[in-house]
Short mmCIF file of C-alpha atoms and ligand atoms in Angstrom, two decimals:
data_model
loop_
_atom_site.label_atom_id
_atom_site.label_comp_id
_atom_site.label_asym_id
_atom_site.label_seq_id
_atom_site.Cartn_x
_atom_site.Cartn_y
_atom_site.Cartn_z
CA MET A 1 -26.17 -195.11 36.10
CA ALA A 2 -28.13 -191.80 36.61
CA ARG A 3 -27.76 -190.50 39.95
CA PHE A 4 -31.26 -188.39 41.10
CA ARG A 5 -30.97 -185.04 42.90
CA PHE A 6 -34.23 -184.51 45.23
CA SER A 7 -33.52 -182.10 47.59
CA LYS A 8 -30.41 -180.15 49.15
CA ASP A 9 -30.01 -182.28 52.41
CA ASP A 10 -28.92 -185.04 50.52
CA GLU A 11 -25.18 -186.44 51.90
CA ARG A 12 -23.65 -183.77 49.22
CA THR A 13 -20.85 -181.11 50.31
CA MET A 14 -20.24 -178.22 48.91
CA PRO A 15 -19.83 -178.03 45.19
CA ALA A 16 -20.75 -175.01 43.79
CA ILE A 17 -20.58 -171.55 44.63
CA VAL A 18 -20.83 -168.57 42.71
CA VAL A 19 -17.92 -164.96 43.27
CA LEU A 20 -19.95 -162.11 42.16
CA GLY A 21 -19.55 -157.86 42.57
CA ALA A 22 -21.63 -156.64 45.33
CA GLN A 23 -21.19 -153.12 44.13
CA TRP A 24 -20.19 -151.56 40.56
CA GLY A 25 -16.83 -153.90 39.89
CA ASP A 26 -13.45 -154.15 40.96
CA GLU A 27 -14.44 -154.66 44.44
CA GLY A 28 -11.75 -157.32 44.63
CA LYS A 29 -12.59 -160.49 42.81
CA GLY A 30 -10.15 -161.39 40.69
CA LYS A 31 -8.02 -161.74 44.27
CA ALA A 32 -11.08 -163.31 45.96
CA THR A 33 -11.63 -166.23 43.52
CA ASP A 34 -8.11 -166.84 43.27
CA GLN A 35 -8.29 -167.61 46.48
CA LEU A 36 -10.41 -170.22 46.45
CA ALA A 37 -8.67 -172.09 43.92
CA LYS A 38 -6.44 -174.06 46.01
CA ASP A 39 -10.20 -175.86 47.03
CA VAL A 40 -11.45 -175.22 43.24
CA ASP A 41 -12.07 -178.06 40.79
CA PHE A 42 -13.41 -175.82 38.11
CA SER A 43 -13.80 -171.79 37.42
CA VAL A 44 -16.29 -171.03 35.29
CA LYS A 45 -17.23 -167.54 33.99
CA TYR A 46 -20.27 -166.93 33.21
CA ASN A 47 -20.26 -163.27 32.10
CA GLY A 48 -18.94 -160.74 30.26
CA GLY A 49 -15.92 -160.62 27.95
CA ASN A 50 -12.72 -158.62 28.01
CA ASN A 51 -14.36 -155.65 29.57
CA ALA A 52 -13.20 -157.02 32.96
CA GLY A 53 -9.85 -155.97 34.46
CA HIS A 54 -9.36 -158.61 37.57
CA THR A 55 -5.67 -157.78 39.17
CA VAL A 56 -4.37 -160.94 41.12
CA VAL A 57 -0.87 -160.33 42.48
CA VAL A 58 0.69 -163.71 43.33
CA ASN A 59 4.15 -164.36 45.20
CA GLY A 60 4.75 -160.18 44.05
CA GLU A 61 3.72 -161.16 40.96
CA LYS A 62 1.25 -159.25 39.07
CA PHE A 63 -1.69 -160.66 36.72
CA ALA A 64 -4.42 -158.37 34.99
CA LEU A 65 -7.15 -161.53 33.57
CA HIS A 66 -10.01 -159.45 31.02
CA LEU A 67 -11.28 -163.25 29.38
CA LEU A 68 -9.83 -165.67 31.29
CA PRO A 69 -10.98 -166.83 34.42
CA THR A 70 -8.78 -166.56 37.36
CA GLY A 71 -8.59 -170.44 37.74
CA ILE A 72 -6.21 -170.21 35.19
CA LEU A 73 -3.46 -169.36 37.50
CA SER A 74 -3.92 -172.20 39.42
CA PRO A 75 -2.42 -175.98 37.97
CA ARG A 76 -5.02 -177.81 39.64
CA VAL A 77 -8.54 -175.82 37.94
CA THR A 78 -9.75 -176.41 34.59
CA PRO A 79 -10.89 -172.80 33.71
CA VAL A 80 -14.35 -172.65 31.65
CA ILE A 81 -15.45 -169.69 29.55
CA GLY A 82 -19.56 -170.69 29.59
CA ASN A 83 -22.15 -169.64 27.24
CA GLY A 84 -23.27 -166.59 28.74
CA THR A 85 -19.83 -164.89 28.34
CA VAL A 86 -18.51 -163.03 25.08
CA ILE A 87 -15.53 -163.79 23.20
CA ASP A 88 -13.16 -161.68 21.19
CA PRO A 89 -10.68 -164.33 19.96
CA LYS A 90 -8.29 -162.18 18.96
CA VAL A 91 -8.27 -160.65 22.82
CA LEU A 92 -8.56 -164.30 23.84
CA PHE A 93 -5.42 -165.72 22.28
CA GLN A 94 -3.41 -162.34 23.16
CA GLU A 95 -3.57 -162.91 26.45
CA ILE A 96 -3.43 -166.63 26.04
CA ASP A 97 0.39 -165.54 24.47
CA ASP A 98 1.04 -163.40 26.93
CA LEU A 99 0.78 -165.86 30.24
CA GLU A 100 2.22 -168.18 28.48
CA LYS A 101 4.89 -166.13 28.34
CA ARG A 102 5.13 -165.40 31.60
CA GLY A 103 5.42 -169.03 32.46
CA VAL A 104 1.58 -169.94 32.78
CA PRO A 105 -0.21 -172.86 30.97
CA CYS A 106 -3.27 -171.89 29.38
CA ASP A 107 -4.00 -175.27 27.38
CA ARG A 108 -6.64 -177.18 29.98
CA LEU A 109 -8.62 -174.25 29.14
CA LEU A 110 -12.41 -175.11 27.73
CA ILE A 111 -15.01 -172.87 26.11
CA SER A 112 -18.51 -173.21 25.76
CA SER A 113 -19.45 -173.83 21.93
CA ARG A 114 -22.63 -171.24 22.33
CA ALA A 115 -20.90 -168.39 23.57
CA HIS A 116 -20.71 -165.28 21.38
CA VAL A 117 -18.13 -163.82 19.42
CA ILE A 118 -16.81 -160.19 19.49
CA THR A 119 -17.22 -159.31 15.75
CA PRO A 120 -15.20 -155.75 14.25
CA PHE A 121 -19.11 -155.01 13.68
CA ALA A 122 -19.39 -154.82 17.61
CA ILE A 123 -16.83 -152.96 18.52
CA ALA A 124 -17.51 -150.26 15.47
CA ILE A 125 -21.08 -149.60 16.78
CA ASP A 126 -19.77 -149.74 20.10
CA HIS A 127 -18.06 -146.52 20.06
CA SER A 128 -20.24 -144.95 17.15
CA SER A 129 -23.03 -145.33 19.12
CA GLU A 130 -21.19 -143.37 22.26
CA LYS A 131 -20.64 -140.74 20.01
CA PHE A 132 -24.47 -140.75 18.99
CA ARG A 133 -25.16 -140.53 22.64
CA GLY A 134 -23.37 -137.62 23.52
CA THR A 135 -23.56 -136.47 26.62
CA ARG A 136 -26.06 -139.58 27.65
CA LYS A 137 -22.95 -141.45 26.93
CA ILE A 138 -22.66 -144.80 29.00
CA GLY A 139 -18.64 -144.67 29.13
CA THR A 140 -18.16 -148.20 28.34
CA THR A 141 -14.93 -149.89 27.92
CA GLY A 142 -15.26 -150.13 24.09
CA ARG A 143 -14.54 -153.32 23.39
CA GLY A 144 -18.21 -154.36 21.65
CA ILE A 145 -19.75 -156.06 24.70
CA GLY A 146 -23.43 -154.42 24.74
CA PRO A 147 -23.50 -154.31 20.61
CA THR A 148 -22.62 -158.44 20.42
CA TYR A 149 -25.56 -159.36 23.22
CA ALA A 150 -27.66 -157.07 21.52
CA GLU A 151 -26.94 -159.19 18.29
CA LYS A 152 -27.37 -162.32 20.53
CA MET A 153 -30.86 -161.01 21.45
CA TYR A 154 -31.41 -160.08 17.61
CA ARG A 155 -31.07 -163.98 16.67
CA ILE A 156 -28.22 -162.41 14.42
CA GLY A 157 -24.74 -163.31 16.69
CA ILE A 158 -22.16 -165.17 15.81
CA GLN A 159 -21.91 -168.10 18.08
CA VAL A 160 -18.41 -170.13 18.60
CA GLN A 161 -19.22 -173.06 17.23
CA ASP A 162 -19.90 -171.26 13.93
CA LEU A 163 -16.30 -170.62 13.43
CA PHE A 164 -16.12 -174.23 12.35
CA ASP A 165 -18.70 -173.65 9.33
CA PRO A 166 -17.66 -171.54 6.55
CA GLU A 167 -20.83 -171.38 4.67
CA ILE A 168 -22.85 -170.82 8.60
CA LEU A 169 -20.21 -168.07 9.37
CA GLY A 170 -20.41 -166.31 5.88
CA GLU A 171 -24.24 -166.36 5.82
CA LYS A 172 -24.01 -165.16 9.35
CA VAL A 173 -21.86 -162.04 8.80
CA THR A 174 -23.88 -160.55 5.72
CA VAL A 175 -26.70 -160.55 7.91
CA MET A 176 -25.04 -158.87 10.38
CA SER A 177 -23.68 -156.39 7.82
CA ASP A 178 -26.50 -156.00 6.34
CA LEU A 179 -28.48 -155.63 9.74
CA VAL A 180 -25.76 -153.51 11.14
CA LYS A 181 -25.66 -150.90 8.05
CA SER A 182 -28.96 -151.16 7.44
CA LEU A 183 -29.24 -149.30 11.78
CA SER A 184 -26.57 -147.22 11.31
CA GLN A 185 -27.63 -145.30 8.50
CA GLY A 186 -26.93 -141.54 9.15
CA TRP A 187 -24.25 -142.59 11.96
CA SER A 188 -21.93 -140.03 10.39
CA HIS A 189 -19.28 -142.20 12.71
CA ALA A 190 -19.87 -145.90 11.11
CA GLU A 191 -16.96 -146.70 9.48
CA PRO A 192 -17.69 -149.33 6.42
CA ILE A 193 -16.45 -152.60 7.15
CA ASP A 194 -16.26 -155.41 4.63
CA PRO A 195 -17.77 -158.57 5.59
CA VAL A 196 -15.41 -161.46 3.42
CA GLU A 197 -12.75 -159.63 5.53
CA VAL A 198 -14.94 -160.52 8.92
CA THR A 199 -15.58 -164.02 7.81
CA GLN A 200 -11.77 -164.49 6.76
CA GLU A 201 -10.43 -162.98 9.81
CA LEU A 202 -12.84 -165.17 12.25
CA LEU A 203 -12.37 -168.40 10.29
CA SER A 204 -8.48 -167.50 10.64
CA TYR A 205 -9.36 -168.50 14.56
CA SER A 206 -10.84 -171.75 13.91
CA GLU A 207 -8.16 -174.22 13.96
CA ARG A 208 -6.04 -172.85 17.68
CA LEU A 209 -9.97 -172.75 18.86
CA ARG A 210 -11.27 -175.55 18.08
CA PRO A 211 -9.41 -178.03 20.84
CA MET A 212 -10.33 -175.25 23.67
CA VAL A 213 -14.29 -175.84 22.67
CA ALA A 214 -16.39 -178.46 24.38
CA ASN A 215 -19.75 -179.01 25.63
CA THR A 216 -19.25 -177.04 28.74
CA SER A 217 -22.73 -177.27 30.31
CA LEU A 218 -22.26 -181.12 30.28
CA VAL A 219 -18.67 -180.64 31.54
CA LEU A 220 -19.66 -178.94 34.21
CA ASN A 221 -23.10 -181.03 35.17
CA ASN A 222 -20.97 -184.12 35.06
CA ALA A 223 -18.56 -182.10 37.33
CA LEU A 224 -21.03 -181.52 39.64
CA ASP A 225 -22.58 -185.08 39.66
CA GLU A 226 -19.00 -186.01 40.73
CA ASN A 227 -18.55 -183.64 43.98
CA ARG A 228 -16.21 -181.56 42.26
CA VAL A 229 -16.35 -177.85 43.46
CA VAL A 230 -17.28 -175.41 40.99
CA LEU A 231 -16.71 -171.97 40.92
CA PHE A 232 -18.57 -169.77 38.46
CA GLU A 233 -16.79 -166.36 38.67
CA GLY A 234 -19.32 -163.22 37.87
CA GLY A 235 -17.51 -160.13 35.51
CA GLN A 236 -19.29 -156.59 36.41
CA ALA A 237 -21.21 -156.43 39.00
CA THR A 238 -24.54 -156.22 40.76
CA MET A 239 -25.29 -152.36 39.82
CA LEU A 240 -23.79 -152.84 36.13
CA ASP A 241 -26.54 -155.74 35.67
CA ILE A 242 -28.50 -155.24 32.50
CA ASP A 243 -31.71 -156.25 34.75
CA HIS A 244 -31.18 -155.14 38.00
CA GLY A 245 -28.01 -152.24 37.57
CA THR A 246 -28.57 -148.71 37.06
CA TYR A 247 -29.75 -149.17 33.36
CA PRO A 248 -28.55 -147.22 31.22
CA TYR A 249 -25.99 -146.72 32.84
CA VAL A 250 -25.55 -150.78 33.04
CA THR A 251 -23.11 -153.41 31.30
CA SER A 252 -25.23 -155.77 28.96
CA SER A 253 -25.23 -159.37 31.13
CA ASN A 254 -26.50 -160.50 34.39
CA CYS A 255 -23.67 -160.29 36.84
CA THR A 256 -25.90 -161.33 39.51
CA ALA A 257 -26.23 -164.69 40.31
CA GLY A 258 -28.82 -166.03 38.18
CA GLY A 259 -26.43 -165.05 35.54
CA ALA A 260 -24.07 -167.87 36.68
CA CYS A 261 -27.20 -170.65 35.65
CA THR A 262 -28.27 -169.40 32.51
CA GLY A 263 -24.42 -168.28 31.64
CA THR A 264 -22.90 -171.61 31.94
CA GLY A 265 -26.52 -174.48 31.74
CA ILE A 266 -26.35 -175.83 35.20
CA GLY A 267 -29.53 -175.37 37.21
CA PRO A 268 -30.38 -173.52 40.77
CA THR A 269 -30.60 -175.87 42.53
CA ARG A 270 -27.08 -176.97 42.01
CA ILE A 271 -25.95 -173.81 43.95
CA ASP A 272 -24.95 -173.66 47.81
CA ARG A 273 -23.39 -170.43 48.00
CA VAL A 274 -23.71 -167.03 46.52
CA VAL A 275 -20.45 -164.65 47.69
CA GLY A 276 -21.20 -161.07 47.58
CA VAL A 277 -17.83 -159.39 47.10
CA MET A 278 -17.29 -155.52 48.29
CA LYS A 279 -14.93 -152.91 48.91
CA ALA A 280 -14.67 -151.14 52.23
CA TYR A 281 -15.96 -148.08 50.18
CA THR A 282 -17.27 -147.42 46.79
CA THR A 283 -15.47 -147.04 44.07
CA ARG A 284 -17.18 -146.48 39.99
CA VAL A 285 -16.07 -146.47 36.15
CA GLY A 286 -18.21 -144.70 32.95
CA GLU A 287 -21.24 -142.99 33.62
CA GLY A 288 -24.53 -142.83 35.79
CA PRO A 289 -25.60 -142.75 39.06
CA PHE A 290 -23.20 -143.01 42.47
CA PRO A 291 -25.07 -141.49 44.94
CA THR A 292 -22.19 -141.72 47.86
CA GLU A 293 -20.06 -140.16 45.70
CA LEU A 294 -16.86 -137.86 46.66
CA THR A 295 -15.57 -135.60 44.16
CA ASP A 296 -13.78 -133.44 46.77
CA ASP A 297 -9.86 -134.13 48.01
CA THR A 298 -11.45 -136.71 50.14
CA GLY A 299 -12.31 -138.40 46.89
CA GLU A 300 -9.19 -137.92 45.09
CA THR A 301 -6.88 -139.40 48.49
CA LEU A 302 -9.48 -142.56 48.13
CA ARG A 303 -8.36 -142.93 44.63
CA LYS A 304 -4.51 -142.28 45.69
CA LEU A 305 -4.48 -144.78 48.30
CA GLY A 306 -6.57 -147.63 46.84
CA GLY A 307 -4.72 -146.95 43.32
CA GLU A 308 -8.71 -146.56 42.00
CA TYR A 309 -7.46 -147.02 37.91
CA GLY A 310 -9.28 -149.16 35.89
CA ALA A 311 -7.63 -152.95 35.09
CA THR A 312 -8.73 -152.89 31.73
CA THR A 313 -8.85 -149.26 30.49
CA GLY A 314 -6.78 -147.05 32.81
CA ARG A 315 -9.52 -144.57 34.08
CA PRO A 316 -9.82 -142.99 36.95
CA ARG A 317 -12.39 -145.23 38.93
CA ARG A 318 -14.66 -142.46 40.73
CA THR A 319 -14.67 -143.17 44.61
CA GLY A 320 -17.30 -142.70 47.54
CA TRP A 321 -18.40 -144.20 50.73
CA PHE A 322 -19.60 -147.59 51.58
CA ASP A 323 -23.15 -148.32 50.76
CA ALA A 324 -25.43 -150.12 52.79
CA VAL A 325 -28.35 -149.30 50.58
CA VAL A 326 -26.39 -151.00 47.48
CA ALA A 327 -24.82 -153.13 49.81
CA ARG A 328 -28.04 -154.22 50.80
CA TYR A 329 -29.67 -154.61 47.38
CA ALA A 330 -26.87 -157.36 46.59
CA VAL A 331 -27.64 -159.29 49.46
CA ARG A 332 -31.68 -159.43 47.91
CA VAL A 333 -30.68 -159.77 44.71
CA ASN A 334 -28.46 -162.17 44.50
CA GLY A 335 -29.72 -164.13 47.40
CA LEU A 336 -25.95 -163.95 48.83
CA THR A 337 -25.18 -166.45 51.76
CA ASP A 338 -21.84 -164.58 52.49
CA LEU A 339 -19.59 -160.72 51.79
CA VAL A 340 -15.86 -160.81 50.68
CA MET A 341 -14.64 -156.86 51.42
CA THR A 342 -11.71 -155.80 50.50
CA LYS A 343 -9.66 -152.64 51.06
CA LEU A 344 -9.84 -152.52 54.27
CA ASP A 345 -6.36 -151.39 54.71
CA ILE A 346 -7.34 -148.59 52.65
CA LEU A 347 -9.52 -146.88 55.21
CA SER A 348 -6.44 -146.39 57.66
CA GLU A 349 -5.91 -142.93 56.75
CA PHE A 350 -9.12 -141.48 58.25
CA GLU A 351 -10.36 -139.66 61.62
CA THR A 352 -14.47 -141.65 61.08
CA ILE A 353 -15.59 -142.97 58.31
CA PRO A 354 -19.27 -142.21 57.20
CA VAL A 355 -21.45 -145.18 56.01
CA CYS A 356 -24.76 -143.99 53.97
CA VAL A 357 -27.49 -146.14 55.36
CA GLY A 358 -30.41 -144.98 54.01
CA TYR A 359 -31.84 -142.24 51.10
CA GLU A 360 -33.17 -138.82 50.78
CA THR A 361 -35.30 -139.40 47.38
CA PRO A 362 -38.11 -137.30 45.53
CA ARG A 363 -40.16 -139.65 47.43
CA GLY A 364 -39.16 -139.60 50.93
CA ARG A 365 -36.36 -141.30 53.10
CA THR A 366 -35.71 -145.04 52.38
CA ASP A 367 -33.37 -147.41 53.33
CA GLN A 368 -34.26 -149.94 50.04
CA MET A 369 -32.85 -149.24 46.52
CA PRO A 370 -35.32 -146.80 44.95
CA ASP A 371 -37.43 -148.83 41.86
CA TYR A 372 -37.30 -145.98 39.73
CA SER A 373 -33.82 -144.88 38.26
CA VAL A 374 -34.81 -140.98 38.07
CA ASP A 375 -35.42 -141.70 42.19
CA PHE A 376 -31.74 -143.27 42.58
CA ALA A 377 -30.30 -140.42 40.23
CA ALA A 378 -31.84 -138.22 42.33
CA SER A 379 -31.05 -139.58 45.85
CA ARG A 380 -28.79 -138.03 48.41
CA PRO A 381 -27.22 -140.55 50.92
CA ILE A 382 -28.30 -140.28 54.23
CA TYR A 383 -24.66 -140.83 56.84
CA GLU A 384 -23.88 -142.27 60.06
CA GLU A 385 -20.02 -141.55 61.18
CA VAL A 386 -18.01 -144.46 62.66
CA PRO A 387 -14.75 -143.80 64.48
CA GLY A 388 -11.60 -145.10 62.18
CA TRP A 389 -8.86 -146.14 63.01
CA LYS A 390 -6.01 -143.65 61.90
CA GLY A 391 -2.49 -144.48 62.01
CA GLU A 392 -2.62 -147.24 62.46
CA ASP A 393 -1.28 -149.67 60.05
CA ILE A 394 -3.57 -152.78 59.47
CA SER A 395 -1.82 -154.14 55.89
CA GLY A 396 -1.50 -157.96 55.64
CA ILE A 397 -3.36 -158.83 59.23
CA THR A 398 -4.66 -162.38 58.35
CA ASP A 399 -6.31 -162.40 62.12
CA PHE A 400 -9.56 -160.72 62.96
CA ARG A 401 -8.78 -160.10 67.05
CA LYS A 402 -5.07 -157.85 65.75
CA LEU A 403 -7.05 -155.71 63.62
CA PRO A 404 -7.50 -152.53 65.64
CA GLN A 405 -10.86 -152.36 68.31
CA ALA A 406 -12.01 -149.75 65.83
CA ALA A 407 -11.64 -151.89 62.56
CA GLN A 408 -13.21 -154.57 64.18
CA ASP A 409 -16.49 -152.46 64.70
CA TYR A 410 -16.53 -151.51 61.30
CA VAL A 411 -16.75 -155.34 59.94
CA THR A 412 -20.04 -155.98 62.69
CA TYR A 413 -21.59 -152.73 62.15
CA LEU A 414 -21.11 -153.15 58.08
CA GLU A 415 -22.42 -156.46 58.72
CA GLU A 416 -25.85 -155.62 60.86
CA LYS A 417 -26.25 -152.14 58.42
CA VAL A 418 -26.30 -155.02 55.90
CA GLY A 419 -27.71 -158.41 57.23
CA CYS A 420 -25.41 -160.63 55.95
CA ARG A 421 -22.02 -162.28 57.27
CA ILE A 422 -18.50 -160.84 56.39
CA SER A 423 -16.57 -164.07 56.06
CA VAL A 424 -13.11 -162.88 54.41
CA ILE A 425 -11.65 -159.22 54.60
CA GLY A 426 -9.28 -158.42 52.73
CA THR A 427 -6.23 -156.26 54.30
CA GLY A 428 -3.87 -156.01 50.96
CA ALA A 429 -3.41 -157.18 47.29
CA SER A 430 -1.65 -160.26 47.88
CA ARG A 431 -3.24 -163.69 48.03
CA GLU A 432 -2.71 -164.85 51.35
CA ASP A 433 -3.62 -160.77 52.85
CA ALA A 434 -6.87 -162.16 54.34
CA ILE A 435 -8.78 -162.39 57.03
CA VAL A 436 -10.89 -165.83 57.08
CA ARG A 437 -13.89 -165.14 59.57
CA HIS A 438 -16.03 -168.28 57.82
CA SER A 439 -14.43 -170.67 55.16
CA LEU A 440 -15.76 -170.16 51.60
CA VAL A 441 -15.33 -173.57 50.36
P1 LIG B 501 -12.08 -157.31 40.10
O1 LIG B 501 -12.71 -156.81 38.68
O2 LIG B 501 -13.13 -156.96 41.41
O3 LIG B 501 -11.19 -158.17 40.35
O4 LIG B 501 -10.70 -156.04 40.68
P2 LIG B 501 -9.49 -155.39 40.20
O5 LIG B 501 -8.62 -155.85 39.81
O6 LIG B 501 -10.07 -154.82 38.77
O7 LIG B 501 -9.35 -154.31 41.03
C1 LIG B 501 -9.72 -154.39 42.52
C2 LIG B 501 -8.26 -154.23 42.70
O8 LIG B 501 -7.81 -154.04 44.25
C3 LIG B 501 -6.88 -154.98 42.20
O9 LIG B 501 -5.87 -153.69 41.97
C4 LIG B 501 -6.55 -155.62 43.84
O10 LIG B 501 -4.97 -155.94 43.33
C5 LIG B 501 -6.62 -154.68 44.69
N1 LIG B 501 -7.21 -155.52 45.84
C6 LIG B 501 -7.87 -156.73 46.02
N2 LIG B 501 -8.01 -157.01 47.46
C7 LIG B 501 -7.29 -156.07 47.63
C8 LIG B 501 -7.57 -155.80 49.43
O11 LIG B 501 -7.79 -156.18 50.73
N3 LIG B 501 -6.26 -154.30 50.38
C9 LIG B 501 -5.77 -154.36 48.86
N4 LIG B 501 -4.83 -153.35 49.08
N5 LIG B 501 -5.70 -154.01 47.80
C10 LIG B 501 -6.54 -154.95 47.08
P1 LIG B 502 -14.99 -156.01 36.25
O1 LIG B 502 -14.97 -157.74 36.10
C1 LIG B 502 -15.46 -151.77 36.42
C2 LIG B 502 -18.56 -150.91 33.39
C3 LIG B 502 -17.75 -149.85 31.97
C4 LIG B 502 -19.58 -149.13 31.60
C5 LIG B 502 -20.54 -149.94 31.81
C6 LIG B 502 -20.55 -150.31 30.60
O2 LIG B 502 -12.75 -155.94 36.35
O3 LIG B 502 -15.27 -155.60 38.19
P2 LIG B 502 -19.76 -152.02 29.25
O4 LIG B 502 -18.33 -152.08 28.43
O5 LIG B 502 -19.25 -153.05 29.63
O6 LIG B 502 -20.39 -152.23 27.86
O7 LIG B 502 -19.88 -150.66 29.52
O8 LIG B 502 -20.17 -150.71 32.91
N1 LIG B 502 -17.95 -151.87 33.38
C7 LIG B 502 -16.93 -152.34 34.31
N2 LIG B 502 -16.75 -151.95 35.22
N3 LIG B 502 -15.52 -152.84 36.33
C8 LIG B 502 -15.50 -153.97 35.63
O9 LIG B 502 -15.77 -155.64 34.92
C9 LIG B 502 -16.64 -153.82 34.16
N4 LIG B 502 -17.31 -153.86 32.91
C10 LIG B 502 -18.00 -153.07 32.37
O10 LIG B 502 -16.97 -148.32 32.79
O11 LIG B 502 -19.93 -147.91 33.05
MG1 LIG B 503 -12.00 -154.66 37.28
#
């Protein structure tokens, strides 16, 4: 029988929760999501592809997840890859094989028939367009993400469902090949790619893919109707969002909360909680503005202490102090209800800790994210310094009251500056290294 939804005040519990990045990625979304997995029925990726790299440490064993939802590590969870993602089938199968070899079953995985497929064309364009941009390159992960979303918007994209229809697939690959050829004329870097070979390669994935493919929008809406707990996992982060990030130095998807709806086929009234994950400081991989970046020894110290090297490309991450303007912006554009702050343990080496509370911009002082990219690029941080807890190792602490007073004060100070409660605090990389102040599920 049909169920009607009138308001959020009916007797539903807390079935839908979005977890996303509040900075420039690599905030520890993987760990934060994994910690919730024991209370979750479905774990759903809604954007991005294998540009993501989420590290999860379970019983001392380290897993790096790219395309697969973090929930894959928890047997009771159904992992889902939503329509808003982009999938490289070769990488998907490699990731599944690697996990299964390590004893993680992946047969529960569901994949949207509407997700888009990354082809060799997209990977080639990703590389050649970066070369073409020269000093203005974005510093992409080179996985073909941007060009695949561009093909989607051009309406020549290949969806997962096309892999089951050789005729349609062949036609689509030909159109894509012709368009790519004409667009890349004069790009000396572009190597010719044979459309017939691409079609054959894509078809070779279809048999293995078929049992995983589903109408995931229907599955998820049914699950929510039954009060099952669904966790939507954002890849990348707010400041890398195609609409709200530091354009053009962004990824090509909506990483922000709205992406959870468009990227999975659920409506906004379904979402009860939106959790932003942020580090106790800031990092960024790739090019683009970063007001609090430290290019000195302190930056190197943060990189070393925090192990700040990309989980996908291995590139050293750029490091800097916490930026409350960015965090406040993330609260605004995502409607965050809670924050998870990771890596507080990494700050135990500092006498004092600067926090950026506003910017000096060409248009004057502000405590809001500048709307114009040029103003943000020219922004200079205004810092307030708060006392550190140098020498007091807080690794693995799980009780807020056991933190040194200065660490407690840092957390409450940030809450006030950012305007959102910090519900969970990370004190180490392992699943259990966290202080839970407010339960998220
Ligand atoms: P994601 O892409 O947002 O999932 O983040 P990454 O996995 O790329 O990067 C976060 C890194 O920080 C990983 O190496 C995690 O193991 C690690 N990490 C997460 N939370 C904590 C924490 O609270 N303390 C410490 N020391 N490491 C953490
Ligand atoms: P997770 O999910 C950090 C960055 C790239 C580049 C820009 C565009 O692990 O937080 P793309 O290949 O997406 O076209 O690259 O976005 N980037 C990330 N940075 N964490 C990520 O994912 C990222 N995914 C993409 O470095 O600057
Ligand atoms: Mg990452």
